[in-house]
PDB file of C-alpha atoms in Angstrom:
ATOM      1  CA  MET A   1     -24.586 -83.007   2.076  1.00  0.00           C
ATOM      2  CA  ASN A   2     -27.405 -83.411  -0.475  1.00  0.00           C
ATOM      3  CA  ASP A   3     -26.502 -86.347  -2.720  1.00  0.00           C
ATOM      4  CA  ARG A   4     -29.380 -85.473  -5.039  1.00  0.00           C
ATOM      5  CA  VAL A   5     -27.633 -82.283  -6.139  1.00  0.00           C
ATOM      6  CA  ALA A   6     -24.376 -82.717  -8.034  1.00  0.00           C
ATOM      7  CA  VAL A   7     -23.607 -79.045  -8.752  1.00  0.00           C
ATOM      8  CA  GLU A   8     -25.050 -75.907  -7.231  1.00  0.00           C
ATOM      9  CA  CYS A   9     -24.185 -72.338  -8.252  1.00  0.00           C
ATOM     10  CA  ARG A  10     -25.745 -69.366  -6.493  1.00  0.00           C
ATOM     11  CA  ALA A  11     -25.211 -65.787  -7.717  1.00  0.00           C
ATOM     12  CA  LEU A  12     -21.943 -66.898  -9.339  1.00  0.00           C
ATOM     13  CA  THR A  13     -20.129 -63.877 -10.723  1.00  0.00           C
ATOM     14  CA  TYR A  14     -16.689 -63.678 -12.288  1.00  0.00           C
ATOM     15  CA  THR A  15     -14.942 -60.638 -13.748  1.00  0.00           C
ATOM     16  CA  PHE A  16     -11.623 -60.714 -15.582  1.00  0.00           C
ATOM     17  CA  GLU A  17      -9.694 -57.552 -14.711  1.00  0.00           C
ATOM     18  CA  HIS A  18      -7.293 -55.983 -17.179  1.00  0.00           C
ATOM     19  CA  GLY A  19      -5.334 -52.759 -17.537  1.00  0.00           C
ATOM     20  CA  ARG A  20      -3.935 -50.404 -14.941  1.00  0.00           C
ATOM     21  CA  LYS A  21      -7.356 -49.073 -14.048  1.00  0.00           C
ATOM     22  CA  LYS A  22      -8.507 -52.626 -13.326  1.00  0.00           C
ATOM     23  CA  ALA A  23     -11.320 -52.346 -15.841  1.00  0.00           C
ATOM     24  CA  GLY A  24     -13.050 -55.671 -16.105  1.00  0.00           C
ATOM     25  CA  THR A  25     -14.948 -57.976 -18.413  1.00  0.00           C
ATOM     26  CA  ARG A  26     -17.793 -59.720 -16.613  1.00  0.00           C
ATOM     27  CA  ALA A  27     -17.699 -63.241 -17.989  1.00  0.00           C
ATOM     28  CA  VAL A  28     -20.298 -64.677 -15.591  1.00  0.00           C
ATOM     29  CA  ASP A  29     -23.030 -62.395 -14.300  1.00  0.00           C
ATOM     30  CA  GLY A  30     -24.788 -63.725 -11.200  1.00  0.00           C
ATOM     31  CA  ILE A  31     -25.989 -67.096 -12.431  1.00  0.00           C
ATOM     32  CA  ASP A  32     -28.038 -69.600 -10.427  1.00  0.00           C
ATOM     33  CA  LEU A  33     -27.723 -73.193 -11.575  1.00  0.00           C
ATOM     34  CA  THR A  34     -28.515 -76.640 -10.178  1.00  0.00           C
ATOM     35  CA  VAL A  35     -27.383 -79.913 -11.765  1.00  0.00           C
ATOM     36  CA  ARG A  36     -29.162 -82.969 -10.406  1.00  0.00           C
ATOM     37  CA  ALA A  37     -27.237 -86.100  -9.517  1.00  0.00           C
ATOM     38  CA  GLY A  38     -27.267 -88.657 -12.318  1.00  0.00           C
ATOM     39  CA  GLU A  39     -28.392 -86.384 -15.138  1.00  0.00           C
ATOM     40  CA  VAL A  40     -26.650 -85.209 -18.286  1.00  0.00           C
ATOM     41  CA  PHE A  41     -26.794 -81.424 -18.137  1.00  0.00           C
ATOM     42  CA  GLY A  42     -25.845 -79.246 -21.099  1.00  0.00           C
ATOM     43  CA  LEU A  43     -24.516 -75.699 -20.778  1.00  0.00           C
ATOM     44  CA  LEU A  44     -24.991 -74.155 -24.207  1.00  0.00           C
ATOM     45  CA  GLY A  45     -23.914 -70.854 -25.680  1.00  0.00           C
ATOM     46  CA  PRO A  46     -21.646 -69.101 -28.178  1.00  0.00           C
ATOM     47  CA  ASN A  47     -17.973 -68.376 -27.614  1.00  0.00           C
ATOM     48  CA  GLY A  48     -17.720 -65.672 -24.969  1.00  0.00           C
ATOM     49  CA  ALA A  49     -20.995 -66.618 -23.272  1.00  0.00           C
ATOM     50  CA  GLY A  50     -19.241 -67.547 -20.007  1.00  0.00           C
ATOM     51  CA  LYS A  51     -19.540 -71.336 -20.249  1.00  0.00           C
ATOM     52  CA  THR A  52     -15.858 -72.164 -19.838  1.00  0.00           C
ATOM     53  CA  THR A  53     -15.465 -69.676 -16.975  1.00  0.00           C
ATOM     54  CA  THR A  54     -18.382 -71.358 -15.203  1.00  0.00           C
ATOM     55  CA  ILE A  55     -16.826 -74.773 -15.794  1.00  0.00           C
ATOM     56  CA  ARG A  56     -13.491 -73.594 -14.421  1.00  0.00           C
ATOM     57  CA  ALA A  57     -15.176 -72.340 -11.252  1.00  0.00           C
ATOM     58  CA  ILE A  58     -16.955 -75.685 -10.808  1.00  0.00           C
ATOM     59  CA  THR A  59     -13.705 -77.608 -11.312  1.00  0.00           C
ATOM     60  CA  THR A  60     -11.894 -75.325  -8.791  1.00  0.00           C
ATOM     61  CA  LEU A  61      -9.558 -73.930 -11.466  1.00  0.00           C
ATOM     62  CA  LEU A  62     -10.850 -70.412 -10.795  1.00  0.00           C
ATOM     63  CA  PRO A  63     -11.591 -69.015  -7.319  1.00  0.00           C
ATOM     64  CA  THR A  64     -15.158 -67.953  -6.614  1.00  0.00           C
ATOM     65  CA  ALA A  65     -14.818 -64.284  -5.723  1.00  0.00           C
ATOM     66  CA  ARG A  66     -18.570 -63.641  -5.658  1.00  0.00           C
ATOM     67  CA  GLY A  67     -21.323 -66.158  -5.163  1.00  0.00           C
ATOM     68  CA  MET A  68     -21.176 -69.837  -4.257  1.00  0.00           C
ATOM     69  CA  VAL A  69     -20.313 -73.045  -6.113  1.00  0.00           C
ATOM     70  CA  ALA A  70     -20.597 -76.514  -4.581  1.00  0.00           C
ATOM     71  CA  VAL A  71     -20.116 -80.069  -5.893  1.00  0.00           C
ATOM     72  CA  PHE A  72     -22.065 -82.723  -3.983  1.00  0.00           C
ATOM     73  CA  GLY A  73     -22.244 -80.291  -1.082  1.00  0.00           C
ATOM     74  CA  HIS A  74     -18.523 -79.461  -0.990  1.00  0.00           C
ATOM     75  CA  ASP A  75     -17.707 -75.781  -1.401  1.00  0.00           C
ATOM     76  CA  CYS A  76     -15.406 -75.244  -4.385  1.00  0.00           C
ATOM     77  CA  ASN A  77     -13.533 -72.462  -2.577  1.00  0.00           C
ATOM     78  CA  THR A  78     -13.040 -73.917   0.878  1.00  0.00           C
ATOM     79  CA  ASP A  79     -12.986 -77.660   0.158  1.00  0.00           C
ATOM     80  CA  ARG A  80     -11.151 -77.916  -3.144  1.00  0.00           C
ATOM     81  CA  SER A  81      -9.433 -81.211  -2.420  1.00  0.00           C
ATOM     82  CA  ALA A  82     -12.729 -82.940  -1.700  1.00  0.00           C
ATOM     83  CA  VAL A  83     -14.262 -81.509  -4.879  1.00  0.00           C
ATOM     84  CA  ARG A  84     -11.338 -82.623  -7.026  1.00  0.00           C
ATOM     85  CA  ARG A  85     -11.600 -86.178  -5.728  1.00  0.00           C
ATOM     86  CA  LEU A  86     -15.150 -86.306  -7.113  1.00  0.00           C
ATOM     87  CA  LEU A  87     -14.336 -84.931 -10.574  1.00  0.00           C
ATOM     88  CA  GLY A  88     -13.252 -86.154 -13.949  1.00  0.00           C
ATOM     89  CA  TYR A  89     -12.530 -83.263 -16.321  1.00  0.00           C
ATOM     90  CA  VAL A  90     -11.995 -83.116 -20.082  1.00  0.00           C
ATOM     91  CA  PRO A  91     -11.007 -79.525 -20.944  1.00  0.00           C
ATOM     92  CA  GLN A  92     -11.096 -77.736 -24.284  1.00  0.00           C
ATOM     93  CA  GLN A  93      -7.315 -77.566 -24.314  1.00  0.00           C
ATOM     94  CA  LEU A  94      -5.445 -80.637 -25.479  1.00  0.00           C
ATOM     95  CA  SER A  95      -4.458 -82.729 -22.445  1.00  0.00           C
ATOM     96  CA  ALA A  96      -2.976 -85.799 -24.159  1.00  0.00           C
ATOM     97  CA  ASP A  97       0.784 -85.999 -24.718  1.00  0.00           C
ATOM     98  CA  ALA A  98       1.670 -86.947 -28.299  1.00  0.00           C
ATOM     99  CA  GLY A  99       5.051 -88.271 -27.149  1.00  0.00           C
ATOM    100  CA  LEU A 100       3.520 -90.978 -24.955  1.00  0.00           C
ATOM    101  CA  THR A 101       1.412 -94.022 -25.738  1.00  0.00           C
ATOM    102  CA  GLY A 102      -2.279 -94.033 -24.940  1.00  0.00           C
ATOM    103  CA  ARG A 103      -1.679 -96.326 -21.973  1.00  0.00           C
ATOM    104  CA  GLU A 104       1.113 -94.101 -20.627  1.00  0.00           C
ATOM    105  CA  ASN A 105      -1.177 -91.069 -20.836  1.00  0.00           C
ATOM    106  CA  VAL A 106      -3.897 -92.776 -18.822  1.00  0.00           C
ATOM    107  CA  GLU A 107      -1.352 -94.129 -16.314  1.00  0.00           C
ATOM    108  CA  LEU A 108      -0.086 -90.581 -15.803  1.00  0.00           C
ATOM    109  CA  PHE A 109      -3.591 -89.373 -14.982  1.00  0.00           C
ATOM    110  CA  ALA A 110      -4.124 -92.333 -12.659  1.00  0.00           C
ATOM    111  CA  ARG A 111      -1.122 -91.107 -10.652  1.00  0.00           C
ATOM    112  CA  VAL A 112      -2.361 -87.510 -10.762  1.00  0.00           C
ATOM    113  CA  TYR A 113      -5.758 -88.628  -9.441  1.00  0.00           C
ATOM    114  CA  ASP A 114      -3.980 -90.686  -6.765  1.00  0.00           C
ATOM    115  CA  VAL A 115      -5.458 -94.019  -7.835  1.00  0.00           C
ATOM    116  CA  ALA A 116      -4.056 -96.679  -5.483  1.00  0.00           C
ATOM    117  CA  ARG A 117      -0.975 -98.398  -6.910  1.00  0.00           C
ATOM    118  CA  ALA A 118      -2.502-101.858  -6.412  1.00  0.00           C
ATOM    119  CA  GLU A 119      -5.550-100.861  -8.499  1.00  0.00           C
ATOM    120  CA  ARG A 120      -3.804 -98.718 -11.087  1.00  0.00           C
ATOM    121  CA  SER A 121      -3.151-101.228 -13.880  1.00  0.00           C
ATOM    122  CA  GLU A 122      -6.667-102.622 -13.759  1.00  0.00           C
ATOM    123  CA  ARG A 123      -8.267 -99.171 -13.642  1.00  0.00           C
ATOM    124  CA  VAL A 124      -6.163 -97.991 -16.603  1.00  0.00           C
ATOM    125  CA  ALA A 125      -7.158-101.068 -18.596  1.00  0.00           C
ATOM    126  CA  GLN A 126     -10.831-100.559 -17.711  1.00  0.00           C
ATOM    127  CA  ALA A 127     -10.735 -96.891 -18.761  1.00  0.00           C
ATOM    128  CA  LEU A 128      -9.116 -97.727 -22.092  1.00  0.00           C
ATOM    129  CA  ALA A 129     -11.629-100.514 -22.708  1.00  0.00           C
ATOM    130  CA  ALA A 130     -14.528 -98.192 -21.886  1.00  0.00           C
ATOM    131  CA  VAL A 131     -13.544 -95.899 -24.774  1.00  0.00           C
ATOM    132  CA  ASP A 132     -12.605 -98.747 -27.143  1.00  0.00           C
ATOM    133  CA  LEU A 133      -8.870 -97.995 -27.216  1.00  0.00           C
ATOM    134  CA  THR A 134      -7.479-101.283 -25.905  1.00  0.00           C
ATOM    135  CA  GLU A 135      -5.969-102.289 -29.260  1.00  0.00           C
ATOM    136  CA  ALA A 136      -4.409 -98.843 -29.790  1.00  0.00           C
ATOM    137  CA  ALA A 137      -3.278 -98.423 -26.175  1.00  0.00           C
ATOM    138  CA  ASP A 138       0.412 -99.016 -26.883  1.00  0.00           C
ATOM    139  CA  ARG A 139       0.613 -96.802 -29.956  1.00  0.00           C
ATOM    140  CA  MET A 140       2.068 -93.294 -29.751  1.00  0.00           C
ATOM    141  CA  VAL A 141      -0.722 -90.738 -29.371  1.00  0.00           C
ATOM    142  CA  GLY A 142       0.809 -88.646 -32.143  1.00  0.00           C
ATOM    143  CA  THR A 143      -0.484 -91.295 -34.566  1.00  0.00           C
ATOM    144  CA  TYR A 144      -4.093 -91.082 -33.297  1.00  0.00           C
ATOM    145  CA  SER A 145      -6.954 -89.482 -35.234  1.00  0.00           C
ATOM    146  CA  GLY A 146      -8.845 -86.585 -33.690  1.00  0.00           C
ATOM    147  CA  GLY A 147     -11.646 -88.860 -32.516  1.00  0.00           C
ATOM    148  CA  MET A 148      -9.198 -91.265 -30.889  1.00  0.00           C
ATOM    149  CA  VAL A 149      -7.474 -88.380 -29.090  1.00  0.00           C
ATOM    150  CA  ARG A 150     -10.763 -87.210 -27.623  1.00  0.00           C
ATOM    151  CA  ARG A 151     -11.684 -90.726 -26.512  1.00  0.00           C
ATOM    152  CA  LEU A 152      -8.260 -91.040 -24.887  1.00  0.00           C
ATOM    153  CA  GLU A 153      -8.866 -87.817 -22.974  1.00  0.00           C
ATOM    154  CA  LEU A 154     -12.181 -89.267 -21.840  1.00  0.00           C
ATOM    155  CA  ALA A 155     -10.318 -92.347 -20.571  1.00  0.00           C
ATOM    156  CA  GLN A 156      -7.949 -90.052 -18.658  1.00  0.00           C
ATOM    157  CA  ALA A 157     -10.932 -88.454 -16.927  1.00  0.00           C
ATOM    158  CA  LEU A 158     -12.645 -91.785 -16.214  1.00  0.00           C
ATOM    159  CA  VAL A 159      -9.666 -93.548 -14.648  1.00  0.00           C
ATOM    160  CA  SER A 160     -10.517 -92.095 -11.220  1.00  0.00           C
ATOM    161  CA  ALA A 161     -14.151 -93.352 -11.392  1.00  0.00           C
ATOM    162  CA  PRO A 162     -15.572 -89.824 -10.913  1.00  0.00           C
ATOM    163  CA  ARG A 163     -19.042 -89.050  -9.587  1.00  0.00           C
ATOM    164  CA  LEU A 164     -19.142 -85.942 -11.794  1.00  0.00           C
ATOM    165  CA  LEU A 165     -17.729 -85.932 -15.318  1.00  0.00           C
ATOM    166  CA  VAL A 166     -17.194 -82.429 -16.729  1.00  0.00           C
ATOM    167  CA  LEU A 167     -16.803 -82.165 -20.504  1.00  0.00           C
ATOM    168  CA  ASP A 168     -15.888 -78.778 -21.984  1.00  0.00           C
ATOM    169  CA  GLU A 169     -16.592 -78.952 -25.734  1.00  0.00           C
ATOM    170  CA  PRO A 170     -15.839 -82.701 -25.828  1.00  0.00           C
ATOM    171  CA  THR A 171     -16.351 -83.076 -29.579  1.00  0.00           C
ATOM    172  CA  ILE A 172     -14.872 -79.836 -30.868  1.00  0.00           C
ATOM    173  CA  GLY A 173     -12.949 -80.408 -34.083  1.00  0.00           C
ATOM    174  CA  LEU A 174     -14.500 -83.832 -34.759  1.00  0.00           C
ATOM    175  CA  ASP A 175     -16.604 -85.055 -37.671  1.00  0.00           C
ATOM    176  CA  PRO A 176     -20.101 -86.474 -37.052  1.00  0.00           C
ATOM    177  CA  ILE A 177     -18.905 -90.101 -36.889  1.00  0.00           C
ATOM    178  CA  ALA A 178     -16.170 -89.304 -34.361  1.00  0.00           C
ATOM    179  CA  ARG A 179     -18.585 -87.141 -32.361  1.00  0.00           C
ATOM    180  CA  ALA A 180     -21.060 -90.032 -32.173  1.00  0.00           C
ATOM    181  CA  GLY A 181     -18.255 -92.343 -31.041  1.00  0.00           C
ATOM    182  CA  VAL A 182     -17.357 -90.083 -28.115  1.00  0.00           C
ATOM    183  CA  TRP A 183     -20.987 -89.830 -27.020  1.00  0.00           C
ATOM    184  CA  ASP A 184     -21.511 -93.583 -27.328  1.00  0.00           C
ATOM    185  CA  ARG A 185     -18.721 -94.048 -24.771  1.00  0.00           C
ATOM    186  CA  VAL A 186     -20.014 -91.319 -22.448  1.00  0.00           C
ATOM    187  CA  ASP A 187     -23.536 -92.765 -22.521  1.00  0.00           C
ATOM    188  CA  ALA A 188     -22.289 -96.304 -21.894  1.00  0.00           C
ATOM    189  CA  VAL A 189     -20.205 -95.298 -18.870  1.00  0.00           C
ATOM    190  CA  ARG A 190     -23.027 -93.203 -17.477  1.00  0.00           C
ATOM    191  CA  ARG A 191     -25.479 -96.118 -17.731  1.00  0.00           C
ATOM    192  CA  ALA A 192     -22.979 -98.414 -16.051  1.00  0.00           C
ATOM    193  CA  THR A 193     -21.997 -96.099 -13.195  1.00  0.00           C
ATOM    194  CA  GLY A 194     -24.805 -93.574 -12.708  1.00  0.00           C
ATOM    195  CA  MET A 195     -22.348 -90.684 -12.794  1.00  0.00           C
ATOM    196  CA  THR A 196     -23.467 -87.126 -13.456  1.00  0.00           C
ATOM    197  CA  VAL A 197     -22.318 -85.461 -16.682  1.00  0.00           C
ATOM    198  CA  LEU A 198     -21.978 -81.692 -17.153  1.00  0.00           C
ATOM    199  CA  VAL A 199     -21.175 -80.751 -20.736  1.00  0.00           C
ATOM    200  CA  THR A 200     -20.685 -77.633 -22.806  1.00  0.00           C
ATOM    201  CA  THR A 201     -21.167 -77.959 -26.547  1.00  0.00           C
ATOM    202  CA  HIS A 202     -21.828 -75.925 -29.669  1.00  0.00           C
ATOM    203  CA  TYR A 203     -23.614 -78.845 -31.298  1.00  0.00           C
ATOM    204  CA  MET A 204     -27.341 -78.492 -30.684  1.00  0.00           C
ATOM    205  CA  ASP A 205     -28.077 -81.961 -32.096  1.00  0.00           C
ATOM    206  CA  GLU A 206     -25.817 -83.469 -29.407  1.00  0.00           C
ATOM    207  CA  ALA A 207     -27.564 -81.543 -26.655  1.00  0.00           C
ATOM    208  CA  ASP A 208     -31.002 -82.493 -27.968  1.00  0.00           C
ATOM    209  CA  ARG A 209     -30.116 -86.173 -28.191  1.00  0.00           C
ATOM    210  CA  HIS A 210     -28.045 -86.684 -25.041  1.00  0.00           C
ATOM    211  CA  CYS A 211     -28.939 -84.029 -22.427  1.00  0.00           C
ATOM    212  CA  ASP A 212     -31.713 -84.454 -19.878  1.00  0.00           C
ATOM    213  CA  ARG A 213     -31.780 -80.687 -19.330  1.00  0.00           C
ATOM    214  CA  VAL A 214     -29.987 -77.719 -20.871  1.00  0.00           C
ATOM    215  CA  ALA A 215     -29.259 -74.137 -19.903  1.00  0.00           C
ATOM    216  CA  LEU A 216     -28.854 -71.517 -22.640  1.00  0.00           C
ATOM    217  CA  MET A 217     -26.135 -69.065 -21.623  1.00  0.00           C
ATOM    218  CA  ASP A 218     -25.416 -65.738 -23.320  1.00  0.00           C
ATOM    219  CA  ARG A 219     -23.343 -62.739 -22.210  1.00  0.00           C
ATOM    220  CA  GLY A 220     -22.702 -64.287 -18.816  1.00  0.00           C
ATOM    221  CA  ARG A 221     -26.326 -65.027 -17.945  1.00  0.00           C
ATOM    222  CA  ILE A 222     -28.695 -67.983 -18.114  1.00  0.00           C
ATOM    223  CA  ARG A 223     -31.365 -67.057 -20.658  1.00  0.00           C
ATOM    224  CA  ALA A 224     -33.460 -70.234 -20.512  1.00  0.00           C
ATOM    225  CA  LEU A 225     -33.349 -73.589 -18.731  1.00  0.00           C
ATOM    226  CA  GLY A 226     -35.295 -76.820 -19.093  1.00  0.00           C
ATOM    227  CA  THR A 227     -35.504 -80.067 -20.991  1.00  0.00           C
ATOM    228  CA  PRO A 228     -35.006 -79.769 -24.760  1.00  0.00           C
ATOM    229  CA  ALA A 229     -38.694 -80.635 -25.237  1.00  0.00           C
ATOM    230  CA  GLU A 230     -39.823 -77.962 -22.746  1.00  0.00           C
ATOM    231  CA  LEU A 231     -37.717 -75.252 -24.378  1.00  0.00           C
ATOM    232  CA  LYS A 232     -38.932 -76.139 -27.864  1.00  0.00           C
ATOM    233  CA  ALA A 233     -42.537 -76.036 -26.613  1.00  0.00           C
ATOM    234  CA  ARG A 234     -41.924 -72.554 -25.163  1.00  0.00           C
ATOM    235  CA  VAL A 235     -40.625 -71.313 -28.492  1.00  0.00           C
ATOM    236  CA  THR A 236     -43.656 -72.680 -30.341  1.00  0.00           C
ATOM    237  CA  ALA A 237     -45.973 -71.059 -27.801  1.00  0.00           C
ATOM    238  CA  GLU A 238     -44.254 -67.689 -28.215  1.00  0.00           C
ATOM    239  CA  ASP A 239     -43.796 -67.984 -31.991  1.00  0.00           C
ATOM    240  CA  PRO A 240     -46.449 -70.246 -33.569  1.00  0.00           C
ATOM    241  CA  ALA A 241     -44.682 -69.922 -36.929  1.00  0.00           C
ATOM    242  CA  LEU A 242     -42.049 -72.288 -35.506  1.00  0.00           C
ATOM    243  CA  ALA A 243     -44.232 -75.371 -35.239  1.00  0.00           C
ATOM    244  CA  ALA A 244     -41.343 -77.843 -34.994  1.00  0.00           C
ATOM    245  CA  PRO A 245     -38.331 -75.904 -33.705  1.00  0.00           C
ATOM    246  CA  THR A 246     -34.884 -77.394 -33.253  1.00  0.00           C
ATOM    247  CA  LEU A 247     -32.575 -76.449 -30.408  1.00  0.00           C
ATOM    248  CA  ASP A 248     -30.828 -74.155 -32.900  1.00  0.00           C
ATOM    249  CA  ASP A 249     -34.150 -72.330 -33.278  1.00  0.00           C
ATOM    250  CA  VAL A 250     -34.520 -72.258 -29.493  1.00  0.00           C
ATOM    251  CA  PHE A 251     -31.083 -70.737 -29.063  1.00  0.00           C
ATOM    252  CA  ARG A 252     -31.711 -68.081 -31.710  1.00  0.00           C
ATOM    253  CA  HIS A 253     -35.080 -67.317 -30.134  1.00  0.00           C
ATOM    254  CA  PHE A 254     -33.639 -66.630 -26.690  1.00  0.00           C
ATOM    255  CA  SER A 255     -30.261 -65.128 -27.613  1.00  0.00           C
ATOM    256  CA  GLY A 256     -30.406 -63.930 -31.200  1.00  0.00           C
ATOM    257  CA  ARG A 257     -27.073 -65.651 -31.873  1.00  0.00           C
ATOM    258  CA  THR A 258     -25.890 -68.610 -33.922  1.00  0.00           C
ATOM    259  CA  LEU A 259     -23.336 -71.286 -33.152  1.00  0.00           C
ATOM    260  CA  THR A 260     -20.500 -72.492 -35.373  1.00  0.00           C
ATOM    261  CA  ASP A 261     -19.293 -76.014 -36.128  1.00  0.00           C
ATOM    262  CA  ALA A 262     -15.724 -77.299 -36.512  1.00  0.00           C
ATOM    263  CA  LYS A 263     -14.280 -80.042 -38.706  1.00  0.00           C
ATOM    264  CA  GLU A 264     -12.536 -83.294 -37.923  1.00  0.00           C
ATOM    265  CA  GLY A 265      -8.767 -83.406 -38.102  1.00  0.00           C
ATOM    266  CA  ASP A 266      -5.683 -85.223 -36.867  1.00  0.00           C
ATOM    267  CA  PHE A 267      -3.759 -84.700 -33.615  1.00  0.00           C
ATOM    268  CA  GLY A 268      -2.228 -81.431 -34.826  1.00  0.00           C
ATOM    269  CA  ASP A 269      -5.554 -80.102 -36.105  1.00  0.00           C
ATOM    270  CA  VAL A 270      -7.241 -80.815 -32.791  1.00  0.00           C
ATOM    271  CA  ARG A 271      -4.408 -79.075 -30.931  1.00  0.00           C
ATOM    272  CA  ARG A 272      -4.740 -75.957 -33.106  1.00  0.00           C
ATOM    273  CA  THR A 273      -8.525 -75.949 -32.793  1.00  0.00           C
ATOM    274  CA  ARG A 274      -8.333 -76.241 -29.002  1.00  0.00           C
ATOM    275  CA  ARG A 275      -5.817 -73.409 -28.756  1.00  0.00           C
ATOM    276  CA  THR A 276      -8.172 -71.166 -30.677  1.00  0.00           C
ATOM    277  CA  ALA A 277     -11.120 -72.257 -28.562  1.00  0.00           C
ATOM    278  CA  SER A 278      -9.219 -71.578 -25.339  1.00  0.00           C
ATOM    279  CA  ARG A 279      -8.510 -68.009 -26.431  1.00  0.00           C
ATOM    280  CA  VAL A 280     -12.084 -67.105 -27.282  1.00  0.00           C
ATOM    281  CA  GLY A 281     -14.223 -69.415 -25.099  1.00  0.00           C
TER     282      GLY A 281
END
């Protein structure tokens, strides 16, 4: 097992079949991807680019029919249990229960992740503290703001002390202040633990600020890969008119598409936003 490689995809292909004739939509089209241990890696692209399908293959939620996916050397098809023990996952879809307190939500995930009973209370408290929710831990989640909900979901993923944290649109539906709050917590935990972070996002400023490397994905394929600085330098070299490109410019250069932002809301707004995102992502 190569501990220097957190995620490896080789020729990963996934087609969603539909209709009696089994016609298919190829969501992921033979991608090769390597995420290094300890880095923050961004998978960027518009809705329908194949990002969420790729994430679901990495997290063992979809079988790998063609190609190979491995997490720290464990095959995601043949060694799913080992992969899941290494993961913390924050999906697009709402995973917090509004009818429970924040603490009860994290305790539930501690049991799901099979955290030892003797360690459970301390680990739950540590996860809540890491996302600055200790004071709100015993409030009902239905009273939380959108930013608090997302930080709670981060605590749920962190309670198992994962080696790989997978974040699928972690700040969707949040305003800039709430988005910054989520990333502050992610960055702090990463510095403290050395965990690897794999993130999808529509927010190019987040990727530019927080990601060590990014891959631009469009129509199921990787169109460009590198550090934000390297990709911006490539754009300037190919189009000197863009002397100081942003990652938005980089994305438009390689894909010809634009990305859309969402607004902050309360628990219900986040739930509705996530449902929409899950249908089209």
